[in-house]
Tab-separated table of C-alpha atoms and ligand atoms in Angstrom:
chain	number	residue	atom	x	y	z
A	1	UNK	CA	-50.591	-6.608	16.944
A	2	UNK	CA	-48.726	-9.482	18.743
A	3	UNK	CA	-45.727	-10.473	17.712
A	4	UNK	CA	-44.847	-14.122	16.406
A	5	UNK	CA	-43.327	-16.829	18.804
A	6	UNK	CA	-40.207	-16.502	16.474
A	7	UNK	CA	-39.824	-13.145	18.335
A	8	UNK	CA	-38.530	-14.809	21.781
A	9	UNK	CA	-35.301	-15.823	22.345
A	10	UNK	CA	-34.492	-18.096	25.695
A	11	UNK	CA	-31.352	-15.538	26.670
A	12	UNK	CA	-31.040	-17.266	29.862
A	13	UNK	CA	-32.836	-20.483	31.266
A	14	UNK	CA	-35.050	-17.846	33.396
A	15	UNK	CA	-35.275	-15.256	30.431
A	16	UNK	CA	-36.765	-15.029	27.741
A	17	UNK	CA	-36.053	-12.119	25.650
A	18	UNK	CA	-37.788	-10.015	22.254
A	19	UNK	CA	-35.172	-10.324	19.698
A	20	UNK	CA	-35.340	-6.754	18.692
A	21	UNK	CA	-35.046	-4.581	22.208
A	22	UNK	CA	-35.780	-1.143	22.184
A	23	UNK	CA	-32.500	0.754	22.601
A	24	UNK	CA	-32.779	3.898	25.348
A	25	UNK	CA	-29.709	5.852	24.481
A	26	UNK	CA	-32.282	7.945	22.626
A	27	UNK	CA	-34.171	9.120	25.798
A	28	UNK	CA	-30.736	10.888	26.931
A	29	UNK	CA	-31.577	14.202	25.071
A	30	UNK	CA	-28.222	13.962	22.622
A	31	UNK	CA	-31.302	12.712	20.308
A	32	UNK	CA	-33.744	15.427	20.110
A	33	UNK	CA	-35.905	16.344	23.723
A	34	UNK	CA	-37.803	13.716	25.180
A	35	UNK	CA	-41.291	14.857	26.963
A	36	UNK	CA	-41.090	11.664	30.098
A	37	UNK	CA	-44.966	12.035	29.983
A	38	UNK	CA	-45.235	11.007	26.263
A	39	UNK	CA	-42.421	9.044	26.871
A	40	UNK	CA	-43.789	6.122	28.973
A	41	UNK	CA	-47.097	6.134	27.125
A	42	UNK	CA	-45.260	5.106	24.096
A	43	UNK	CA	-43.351	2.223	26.410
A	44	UNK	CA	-46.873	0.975	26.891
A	45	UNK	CA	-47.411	0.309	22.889
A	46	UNK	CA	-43.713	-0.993	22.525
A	47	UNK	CA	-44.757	-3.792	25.270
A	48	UNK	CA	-48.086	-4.371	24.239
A	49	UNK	CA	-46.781	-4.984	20.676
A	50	UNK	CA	-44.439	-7.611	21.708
A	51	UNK	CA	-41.141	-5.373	22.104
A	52	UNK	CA	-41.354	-6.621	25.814
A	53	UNK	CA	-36.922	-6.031	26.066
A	54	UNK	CA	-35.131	-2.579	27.252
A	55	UNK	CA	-31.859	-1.767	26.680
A	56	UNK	CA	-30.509	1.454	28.878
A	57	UNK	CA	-27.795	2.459	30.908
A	58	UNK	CA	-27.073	4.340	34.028
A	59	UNK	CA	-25.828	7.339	31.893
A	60	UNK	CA	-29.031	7.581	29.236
A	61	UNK	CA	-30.212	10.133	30.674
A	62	UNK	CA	-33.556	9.882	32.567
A	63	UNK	CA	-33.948	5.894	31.193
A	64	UNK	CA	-33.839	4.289	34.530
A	65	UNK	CA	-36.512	6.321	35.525
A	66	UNK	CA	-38.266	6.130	32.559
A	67	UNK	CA	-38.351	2.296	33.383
A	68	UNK	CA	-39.278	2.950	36.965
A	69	UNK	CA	-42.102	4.811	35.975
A	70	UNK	CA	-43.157	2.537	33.436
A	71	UNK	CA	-43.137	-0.371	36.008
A	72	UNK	CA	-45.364	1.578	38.050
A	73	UNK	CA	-48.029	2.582	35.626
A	74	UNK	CA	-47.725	-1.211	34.333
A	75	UNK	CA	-48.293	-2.902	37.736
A	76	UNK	CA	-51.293	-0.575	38.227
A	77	UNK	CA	-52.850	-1.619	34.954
A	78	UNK	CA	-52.381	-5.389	34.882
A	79	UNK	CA	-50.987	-6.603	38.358
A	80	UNK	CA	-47.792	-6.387	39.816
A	81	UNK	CA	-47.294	-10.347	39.461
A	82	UNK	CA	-47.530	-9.843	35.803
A	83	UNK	CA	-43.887	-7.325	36.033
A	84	UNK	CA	-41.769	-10.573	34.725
A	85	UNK	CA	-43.056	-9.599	31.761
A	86	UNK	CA	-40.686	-7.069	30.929
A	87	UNK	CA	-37.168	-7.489	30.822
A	88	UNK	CA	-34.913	-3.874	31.336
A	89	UNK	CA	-31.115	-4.415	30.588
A	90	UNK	CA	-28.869	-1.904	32.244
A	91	UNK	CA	-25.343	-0.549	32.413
A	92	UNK	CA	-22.749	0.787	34.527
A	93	UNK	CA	-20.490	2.829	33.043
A	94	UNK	CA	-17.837	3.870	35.715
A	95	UNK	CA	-15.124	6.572	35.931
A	96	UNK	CA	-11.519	5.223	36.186
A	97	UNK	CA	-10.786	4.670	39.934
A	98	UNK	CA	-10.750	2.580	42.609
A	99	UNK	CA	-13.194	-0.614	42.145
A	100	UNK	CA	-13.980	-1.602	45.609
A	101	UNK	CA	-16.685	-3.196	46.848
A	102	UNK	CA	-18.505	-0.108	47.930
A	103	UNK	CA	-17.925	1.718	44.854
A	104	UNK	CA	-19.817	-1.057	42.705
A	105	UNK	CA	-22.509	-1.345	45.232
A	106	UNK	CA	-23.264	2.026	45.464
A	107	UNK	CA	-23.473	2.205	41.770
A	108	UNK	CA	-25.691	-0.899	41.528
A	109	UNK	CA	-27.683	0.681	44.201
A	110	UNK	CA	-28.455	3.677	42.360
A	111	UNK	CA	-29.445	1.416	39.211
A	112	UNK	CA	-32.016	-0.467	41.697
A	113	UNK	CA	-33.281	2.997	43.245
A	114	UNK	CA	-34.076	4.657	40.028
A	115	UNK	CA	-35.724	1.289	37.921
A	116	UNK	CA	-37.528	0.329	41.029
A	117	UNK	CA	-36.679	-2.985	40.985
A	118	UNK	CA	-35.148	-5.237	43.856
A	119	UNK	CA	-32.676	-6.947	41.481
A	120	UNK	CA	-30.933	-5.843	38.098
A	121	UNK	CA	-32.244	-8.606	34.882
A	122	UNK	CA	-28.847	-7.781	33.526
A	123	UNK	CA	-26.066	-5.872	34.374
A	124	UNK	CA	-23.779	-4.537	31.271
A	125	UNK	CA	-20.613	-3.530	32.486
A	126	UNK	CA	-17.964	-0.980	30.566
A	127	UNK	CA	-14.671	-0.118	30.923
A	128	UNK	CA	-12.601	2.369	29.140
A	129	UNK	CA	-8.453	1.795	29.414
A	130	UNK	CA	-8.159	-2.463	29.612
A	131	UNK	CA	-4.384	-1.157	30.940
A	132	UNK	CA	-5.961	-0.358	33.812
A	133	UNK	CA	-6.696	-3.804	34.959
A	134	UNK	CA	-9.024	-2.635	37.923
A	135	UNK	CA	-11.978	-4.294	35.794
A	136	UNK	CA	-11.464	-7.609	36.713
A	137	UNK	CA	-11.588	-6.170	40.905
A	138	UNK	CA	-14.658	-4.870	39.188
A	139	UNK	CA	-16.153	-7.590	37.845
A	140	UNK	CA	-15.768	-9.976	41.059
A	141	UNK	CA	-17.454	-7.609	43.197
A	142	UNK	CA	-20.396	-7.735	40.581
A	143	UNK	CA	-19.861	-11.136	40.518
A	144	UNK	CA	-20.730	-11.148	44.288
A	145	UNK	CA	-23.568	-8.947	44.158
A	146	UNK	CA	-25.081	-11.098	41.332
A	147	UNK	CA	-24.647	-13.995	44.573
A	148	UNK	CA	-25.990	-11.726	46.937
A	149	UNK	CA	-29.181	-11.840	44.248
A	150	UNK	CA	-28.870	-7.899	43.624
A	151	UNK	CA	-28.443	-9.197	39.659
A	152	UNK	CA	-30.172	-11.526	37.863
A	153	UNK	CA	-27.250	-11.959	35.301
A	154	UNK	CA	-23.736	-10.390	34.109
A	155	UNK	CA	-22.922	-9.211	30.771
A	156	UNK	CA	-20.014	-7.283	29.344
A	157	UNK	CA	-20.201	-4.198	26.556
A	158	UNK	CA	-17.711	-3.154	23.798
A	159	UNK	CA	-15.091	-6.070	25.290
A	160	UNK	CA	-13.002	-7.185	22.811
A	161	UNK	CA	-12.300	-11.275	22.269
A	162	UNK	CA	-9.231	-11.070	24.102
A	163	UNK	CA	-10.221	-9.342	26.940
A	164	UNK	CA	-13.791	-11.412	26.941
A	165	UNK	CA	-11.525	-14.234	27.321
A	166	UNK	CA	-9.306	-13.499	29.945
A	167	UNK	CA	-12.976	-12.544	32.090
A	168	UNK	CA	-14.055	-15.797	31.073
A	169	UNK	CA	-10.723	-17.184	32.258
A	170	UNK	CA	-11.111	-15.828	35.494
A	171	UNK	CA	-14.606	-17.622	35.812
A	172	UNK	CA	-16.609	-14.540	35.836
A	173	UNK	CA	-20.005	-15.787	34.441
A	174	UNK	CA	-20.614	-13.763	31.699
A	175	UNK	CA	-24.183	-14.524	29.716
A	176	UNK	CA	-23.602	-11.771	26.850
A	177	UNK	CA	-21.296	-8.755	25.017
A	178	UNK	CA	-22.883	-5.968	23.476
A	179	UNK	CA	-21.125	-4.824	20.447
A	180	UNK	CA	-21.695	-2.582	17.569
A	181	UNK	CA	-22.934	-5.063	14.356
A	182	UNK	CA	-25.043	-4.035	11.190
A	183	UNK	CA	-24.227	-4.806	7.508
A	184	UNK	CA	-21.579	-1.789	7.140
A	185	UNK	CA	-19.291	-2.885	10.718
A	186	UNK	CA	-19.386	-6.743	10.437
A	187	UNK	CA	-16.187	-6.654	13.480
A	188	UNK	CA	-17.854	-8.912	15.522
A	189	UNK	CA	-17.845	-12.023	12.588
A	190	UNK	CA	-14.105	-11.704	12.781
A	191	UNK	CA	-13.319	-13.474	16.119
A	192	UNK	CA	-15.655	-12.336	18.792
A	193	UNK	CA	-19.114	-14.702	17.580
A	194	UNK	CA	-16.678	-17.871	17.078
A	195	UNK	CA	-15.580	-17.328	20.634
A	196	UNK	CA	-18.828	-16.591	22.304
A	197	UNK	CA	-20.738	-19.394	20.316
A	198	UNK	CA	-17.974	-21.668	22.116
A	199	UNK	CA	-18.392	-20.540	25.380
A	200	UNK	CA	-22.120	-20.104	25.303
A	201	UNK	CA	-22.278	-16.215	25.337
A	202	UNK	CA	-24.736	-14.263	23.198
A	203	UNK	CA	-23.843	-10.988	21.479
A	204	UNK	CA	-27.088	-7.943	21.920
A	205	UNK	CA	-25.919	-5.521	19.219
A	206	UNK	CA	-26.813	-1.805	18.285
A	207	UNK	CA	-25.607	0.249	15.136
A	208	UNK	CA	-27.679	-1.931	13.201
A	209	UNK	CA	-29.622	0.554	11.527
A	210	UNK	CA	-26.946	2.984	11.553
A	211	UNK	CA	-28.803	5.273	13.129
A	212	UNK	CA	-31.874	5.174	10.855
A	213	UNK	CA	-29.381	5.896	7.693
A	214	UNK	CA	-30.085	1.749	6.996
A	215	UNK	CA	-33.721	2.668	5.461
A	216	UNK	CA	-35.510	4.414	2.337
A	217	UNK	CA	-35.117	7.675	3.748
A	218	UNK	CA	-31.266	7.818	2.799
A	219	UNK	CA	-31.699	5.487	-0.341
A	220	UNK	CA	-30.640	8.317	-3.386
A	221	UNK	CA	-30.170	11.150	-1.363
A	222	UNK	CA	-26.960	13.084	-1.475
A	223	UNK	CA	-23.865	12.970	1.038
A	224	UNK	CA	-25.326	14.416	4.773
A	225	UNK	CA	-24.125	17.013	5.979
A	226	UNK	CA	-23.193	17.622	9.707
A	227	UNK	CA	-26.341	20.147	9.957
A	228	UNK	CA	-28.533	17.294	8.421
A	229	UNK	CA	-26.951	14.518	11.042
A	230	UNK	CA	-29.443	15.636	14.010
A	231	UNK	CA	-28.978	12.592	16.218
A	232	UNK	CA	-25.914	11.466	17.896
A	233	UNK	CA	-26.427	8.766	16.386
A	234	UNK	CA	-26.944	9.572	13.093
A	235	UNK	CA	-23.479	11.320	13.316
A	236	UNK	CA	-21.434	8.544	14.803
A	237	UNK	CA	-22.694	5.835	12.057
A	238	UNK	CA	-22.080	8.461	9.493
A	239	UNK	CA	-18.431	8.280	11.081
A	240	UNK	CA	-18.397	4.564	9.891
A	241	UNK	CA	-19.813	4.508	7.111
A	242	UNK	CA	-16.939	7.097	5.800
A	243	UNK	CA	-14.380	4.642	7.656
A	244	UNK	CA	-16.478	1.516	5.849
A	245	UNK	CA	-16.215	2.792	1.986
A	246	UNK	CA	-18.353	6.381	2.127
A	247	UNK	CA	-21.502	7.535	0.854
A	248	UNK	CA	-21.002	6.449	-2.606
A	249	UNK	CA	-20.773	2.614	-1.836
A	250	UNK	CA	-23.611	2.456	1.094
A	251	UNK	CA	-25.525	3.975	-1.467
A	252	UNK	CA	-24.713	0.893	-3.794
A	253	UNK	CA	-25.357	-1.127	-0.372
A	254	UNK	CA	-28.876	0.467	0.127
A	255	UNK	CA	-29.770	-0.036	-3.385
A	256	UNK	CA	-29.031	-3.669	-3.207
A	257	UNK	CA	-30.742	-3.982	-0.137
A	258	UNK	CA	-33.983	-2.543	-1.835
A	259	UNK	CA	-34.015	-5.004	-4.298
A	260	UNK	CA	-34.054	-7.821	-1.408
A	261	UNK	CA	-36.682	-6.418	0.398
A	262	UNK	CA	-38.802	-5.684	-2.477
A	263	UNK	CA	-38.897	-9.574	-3.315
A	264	UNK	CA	-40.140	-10.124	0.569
A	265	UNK	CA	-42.492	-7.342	0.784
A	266	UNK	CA	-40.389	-5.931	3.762
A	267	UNK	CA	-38.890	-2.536	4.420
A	268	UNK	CA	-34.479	-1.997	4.261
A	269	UNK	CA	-34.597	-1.687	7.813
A	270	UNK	CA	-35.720	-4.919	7.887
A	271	UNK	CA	-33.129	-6.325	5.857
A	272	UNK	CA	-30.603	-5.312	8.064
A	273	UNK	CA	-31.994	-6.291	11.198
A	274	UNK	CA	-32.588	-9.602	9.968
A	275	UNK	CA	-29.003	-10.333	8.527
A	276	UNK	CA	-27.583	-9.598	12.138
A	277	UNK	CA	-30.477	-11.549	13.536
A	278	UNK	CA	-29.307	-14.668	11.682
A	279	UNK	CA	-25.654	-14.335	12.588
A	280	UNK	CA	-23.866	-16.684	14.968
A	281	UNK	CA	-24.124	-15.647	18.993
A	282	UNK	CA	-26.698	-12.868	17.833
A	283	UNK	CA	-29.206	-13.027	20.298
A	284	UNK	CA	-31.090	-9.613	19.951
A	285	UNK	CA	-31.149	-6.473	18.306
A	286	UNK	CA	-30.978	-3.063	20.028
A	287	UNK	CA	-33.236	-0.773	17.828
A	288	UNK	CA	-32.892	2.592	19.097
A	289	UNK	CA	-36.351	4.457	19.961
A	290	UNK	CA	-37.130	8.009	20.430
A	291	UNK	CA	-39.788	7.088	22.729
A	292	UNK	CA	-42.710	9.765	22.140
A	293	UNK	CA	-41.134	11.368	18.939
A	294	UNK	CA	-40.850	8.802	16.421
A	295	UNK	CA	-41.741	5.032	16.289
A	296	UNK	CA	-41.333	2.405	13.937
A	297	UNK	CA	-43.618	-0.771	15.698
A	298	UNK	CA	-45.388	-2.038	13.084
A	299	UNK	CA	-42.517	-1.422	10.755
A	300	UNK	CA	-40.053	-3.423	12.898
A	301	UNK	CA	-42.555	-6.360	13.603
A	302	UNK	CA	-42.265	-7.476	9.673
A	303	UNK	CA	-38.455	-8.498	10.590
A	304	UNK	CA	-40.151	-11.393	12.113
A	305	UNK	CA	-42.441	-12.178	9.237
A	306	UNK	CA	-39.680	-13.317	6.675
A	307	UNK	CA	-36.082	-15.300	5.721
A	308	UNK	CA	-33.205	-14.093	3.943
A	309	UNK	CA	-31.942	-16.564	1.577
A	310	UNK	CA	-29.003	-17.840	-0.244
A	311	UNK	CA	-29.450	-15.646	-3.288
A	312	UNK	CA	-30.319	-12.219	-0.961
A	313	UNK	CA	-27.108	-12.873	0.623
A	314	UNK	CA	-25.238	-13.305	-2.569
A	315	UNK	CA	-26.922	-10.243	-3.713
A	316	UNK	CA	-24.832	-7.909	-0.989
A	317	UNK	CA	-21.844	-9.905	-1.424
A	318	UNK	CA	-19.909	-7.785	-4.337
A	319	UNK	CA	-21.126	-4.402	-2.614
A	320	UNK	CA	-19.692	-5.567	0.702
A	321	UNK	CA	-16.430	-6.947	-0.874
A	322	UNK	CA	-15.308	-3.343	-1.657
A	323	UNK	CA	-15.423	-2.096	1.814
A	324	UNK	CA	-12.721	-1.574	3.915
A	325	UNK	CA	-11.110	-4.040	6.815
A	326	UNK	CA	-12.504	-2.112	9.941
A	327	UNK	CA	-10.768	-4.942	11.902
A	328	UNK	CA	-7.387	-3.837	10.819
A	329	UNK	CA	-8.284	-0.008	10.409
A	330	UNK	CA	-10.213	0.465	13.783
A	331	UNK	CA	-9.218	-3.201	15.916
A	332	UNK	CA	-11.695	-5.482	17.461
A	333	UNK	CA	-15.061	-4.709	18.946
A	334	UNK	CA	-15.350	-1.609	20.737
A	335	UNK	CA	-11.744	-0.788	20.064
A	336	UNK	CA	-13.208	2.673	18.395
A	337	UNK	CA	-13.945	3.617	22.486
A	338	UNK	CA	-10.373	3.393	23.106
B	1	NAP	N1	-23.117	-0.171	24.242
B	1	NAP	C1	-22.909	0.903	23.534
B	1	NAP	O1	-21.815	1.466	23.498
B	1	NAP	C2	-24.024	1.455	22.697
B	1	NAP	C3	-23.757	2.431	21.744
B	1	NAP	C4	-24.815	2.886	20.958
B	1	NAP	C5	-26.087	2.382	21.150
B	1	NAP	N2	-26.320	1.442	22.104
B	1	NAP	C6	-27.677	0.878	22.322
B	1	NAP	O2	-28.267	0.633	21.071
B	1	NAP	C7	-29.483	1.378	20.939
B	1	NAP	C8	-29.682	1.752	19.509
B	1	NAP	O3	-28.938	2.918	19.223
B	1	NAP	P1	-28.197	3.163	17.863
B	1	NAP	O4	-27.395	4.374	18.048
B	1	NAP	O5	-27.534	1.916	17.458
B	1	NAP	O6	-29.382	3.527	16.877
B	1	NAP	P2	-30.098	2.620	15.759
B	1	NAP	O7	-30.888	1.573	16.407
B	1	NAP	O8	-29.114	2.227	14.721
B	1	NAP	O9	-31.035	3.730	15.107
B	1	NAP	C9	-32.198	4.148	15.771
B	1	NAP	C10	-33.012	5.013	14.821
B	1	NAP	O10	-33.298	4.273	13.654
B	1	NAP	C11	-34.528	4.713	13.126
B	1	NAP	N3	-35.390	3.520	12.924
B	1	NAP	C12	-35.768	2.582	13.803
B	1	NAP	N4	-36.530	1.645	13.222
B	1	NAP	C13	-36.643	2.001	11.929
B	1	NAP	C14	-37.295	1.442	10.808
B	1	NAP	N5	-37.992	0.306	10.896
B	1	NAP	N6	-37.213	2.090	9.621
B	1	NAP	C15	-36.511	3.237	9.506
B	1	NAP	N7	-35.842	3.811	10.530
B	1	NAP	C16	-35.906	3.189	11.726
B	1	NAP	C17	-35.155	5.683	14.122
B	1	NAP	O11	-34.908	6.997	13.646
B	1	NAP	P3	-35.985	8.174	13.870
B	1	NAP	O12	-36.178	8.261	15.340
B	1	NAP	O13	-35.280	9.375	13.297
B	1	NAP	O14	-37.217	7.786	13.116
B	1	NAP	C18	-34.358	5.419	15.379
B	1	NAP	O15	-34.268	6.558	16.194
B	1	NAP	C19	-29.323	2.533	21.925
B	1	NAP	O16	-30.542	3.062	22.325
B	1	NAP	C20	-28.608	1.835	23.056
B	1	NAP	O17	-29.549	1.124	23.820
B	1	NAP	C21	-25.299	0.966	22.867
């Protein structure tokens, strides 16, 4: 299976991105145990698929050296000149504190150590309390780095518009913002797209399968549990869907999107990924993998293989016009982390 040109996205002039990247927070063991072995043989079938695009962070666990190791193995089986080939988005996450220059370089240092690479494709930065305005000292000193030619690229996640704009303001070069986005938390159509469609940033999201509850296996079942919710993941989108409406109405949400991807042959899951696909700034995806436990490849492919239209979105449009105003109950994006 390859996967269509309609795939690829040109994230940067020097990369060139899948538009659904396979999301590593699931490696980190708060999603079930993760065997490294069978691990990196399933990396192998996500790239040769198509799914070329990595999202991790320094805190997933073993993922940076689950993308070390899959460099390796990868440069022994096709050529190390052939390693542009896959793209491996980190983050740093820091603990409040002093931001000086050693601090970030250490940090990026470890990053670089553990991927085995000699520069970072893209750096995602965090930051917890925006009072503390230490992420701007931060940000410069990544800024340098990126000059140095440690980092390819700088990107932000779960910055809200206003604090996206005073980076900007401050000319830190900023290429993207990853934010929570899927069908049930539509935040980021609020203010953040309009603002990064201006200035030429591109949102990567991730909640947009809710944790897997976006698919048939939730369509007519009864209210989860906590005991059923086995992923981390699975319990914090269960969070917003109860903030969103509850169970009741994403079960009205499901069933409509059934309906829409019965007429295009697809799966739900496709649905959804496709609707954030087509928003404005979206420029990938995060699809969360439990990389040698479950995988969903050939499902996931078929998002590429169809278009919503006028009438599908119509369809969701009285379902979705009884949820709640998560930008006044919860704030902007990422606003739930603070
Ligand atoms: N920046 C941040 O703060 C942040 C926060 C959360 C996540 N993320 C990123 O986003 C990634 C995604 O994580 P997420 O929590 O948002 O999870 P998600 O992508 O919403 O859900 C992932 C789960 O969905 C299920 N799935 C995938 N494809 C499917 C399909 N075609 N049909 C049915 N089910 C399907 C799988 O469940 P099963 O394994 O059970 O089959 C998979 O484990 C993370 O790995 C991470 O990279 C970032």
């Amino acid at each position: 299976m390859t996967l269509p040109e309609a795939s690829r996205f040109p994230f940067t002039a020097d990369l060139s991105i899948c538009r659904i990247l396979n999301g590593m927070w699931q490696v980190s063991g708060a999603h079930g145990a993760i065997d490294p072995g069978r691990a990196v043989a399933a990396m192998d079938a996500y790239h040769d698929a198509g799914f070329t695009t990595w999202d991790l962070a320094d805190h997933y666990g073993p993922a940076e050296d689950l993308i070390g190791n899959f460099r390796r193995r990868f440069a022994a089986r096709h050529g190390a000149e052939r390693l542009g080939e896959i793209q491996a988005f980190t983050k740093w996450v820091p603990h409040p504190g002093a931001m000086t220059r050693r601090v970030i370089e250490d940090a990026i240092e470890v990053s670089l150590r553990h991927m085995g690479v000699d520069r970072l494709d893209l750096l995602q930065f965090h930051w917890w309390d925006y009072r503390d305005q230490r992420y701007l000292d931060a940000l410069r000193h990544l800024a340098d780095l990126q000059t140095d030619g440690k980092i390819r690229h700088l990107a932000l996640t779960n910055f809200d518009t206003e604090r996206l704009a005073v980076i900007t303001g401050h000319g830190i070069p900023i290429v993207s913002n990853q934010v929570q986005y899927s069908l049930v938390d539509r935040r980021p159509a609020a203010k953040m797209a309009a603002f990064c469609a201006e200035h030429g940033i591109t949102l990567l999201t991730y909640g947009t399968l809710l944790g897997g509850l976006l698919s048939e296996k939730y369509l007519g079942r009864p209210e989860p549990g906590r005991a059923e919710l086995t992923t981390a993941s699975l319990q914090k989108y269960k969070q917003m869907i109860d903030a969103w409406g509850g169970w009741a109405l994403f079960q009205e949400l499901l069933a409509s999107l059934k309906l829409v991807a019965d007429k295009h042959g697809v799966r739900i899951a496709n649905v959804g990924v496709r609707y954030v696909l087509d928003r404005p700034a979206v420029a990938g995806v995060i699809v969360g993998a439990r990389l040698g436990v479950s995988q969903h490849i050939a499902d996931n492919a078929r998002t590429f293989d169809f278009a919503l239209d006028a009438d599908d979105l119509a369809a969701l449009d009285p379902t979705l016009a009884k949820s709640r105003d998560l930008m006044r109950l919860i704030g902007d994006c990422g606003d739930e982390y603070r």
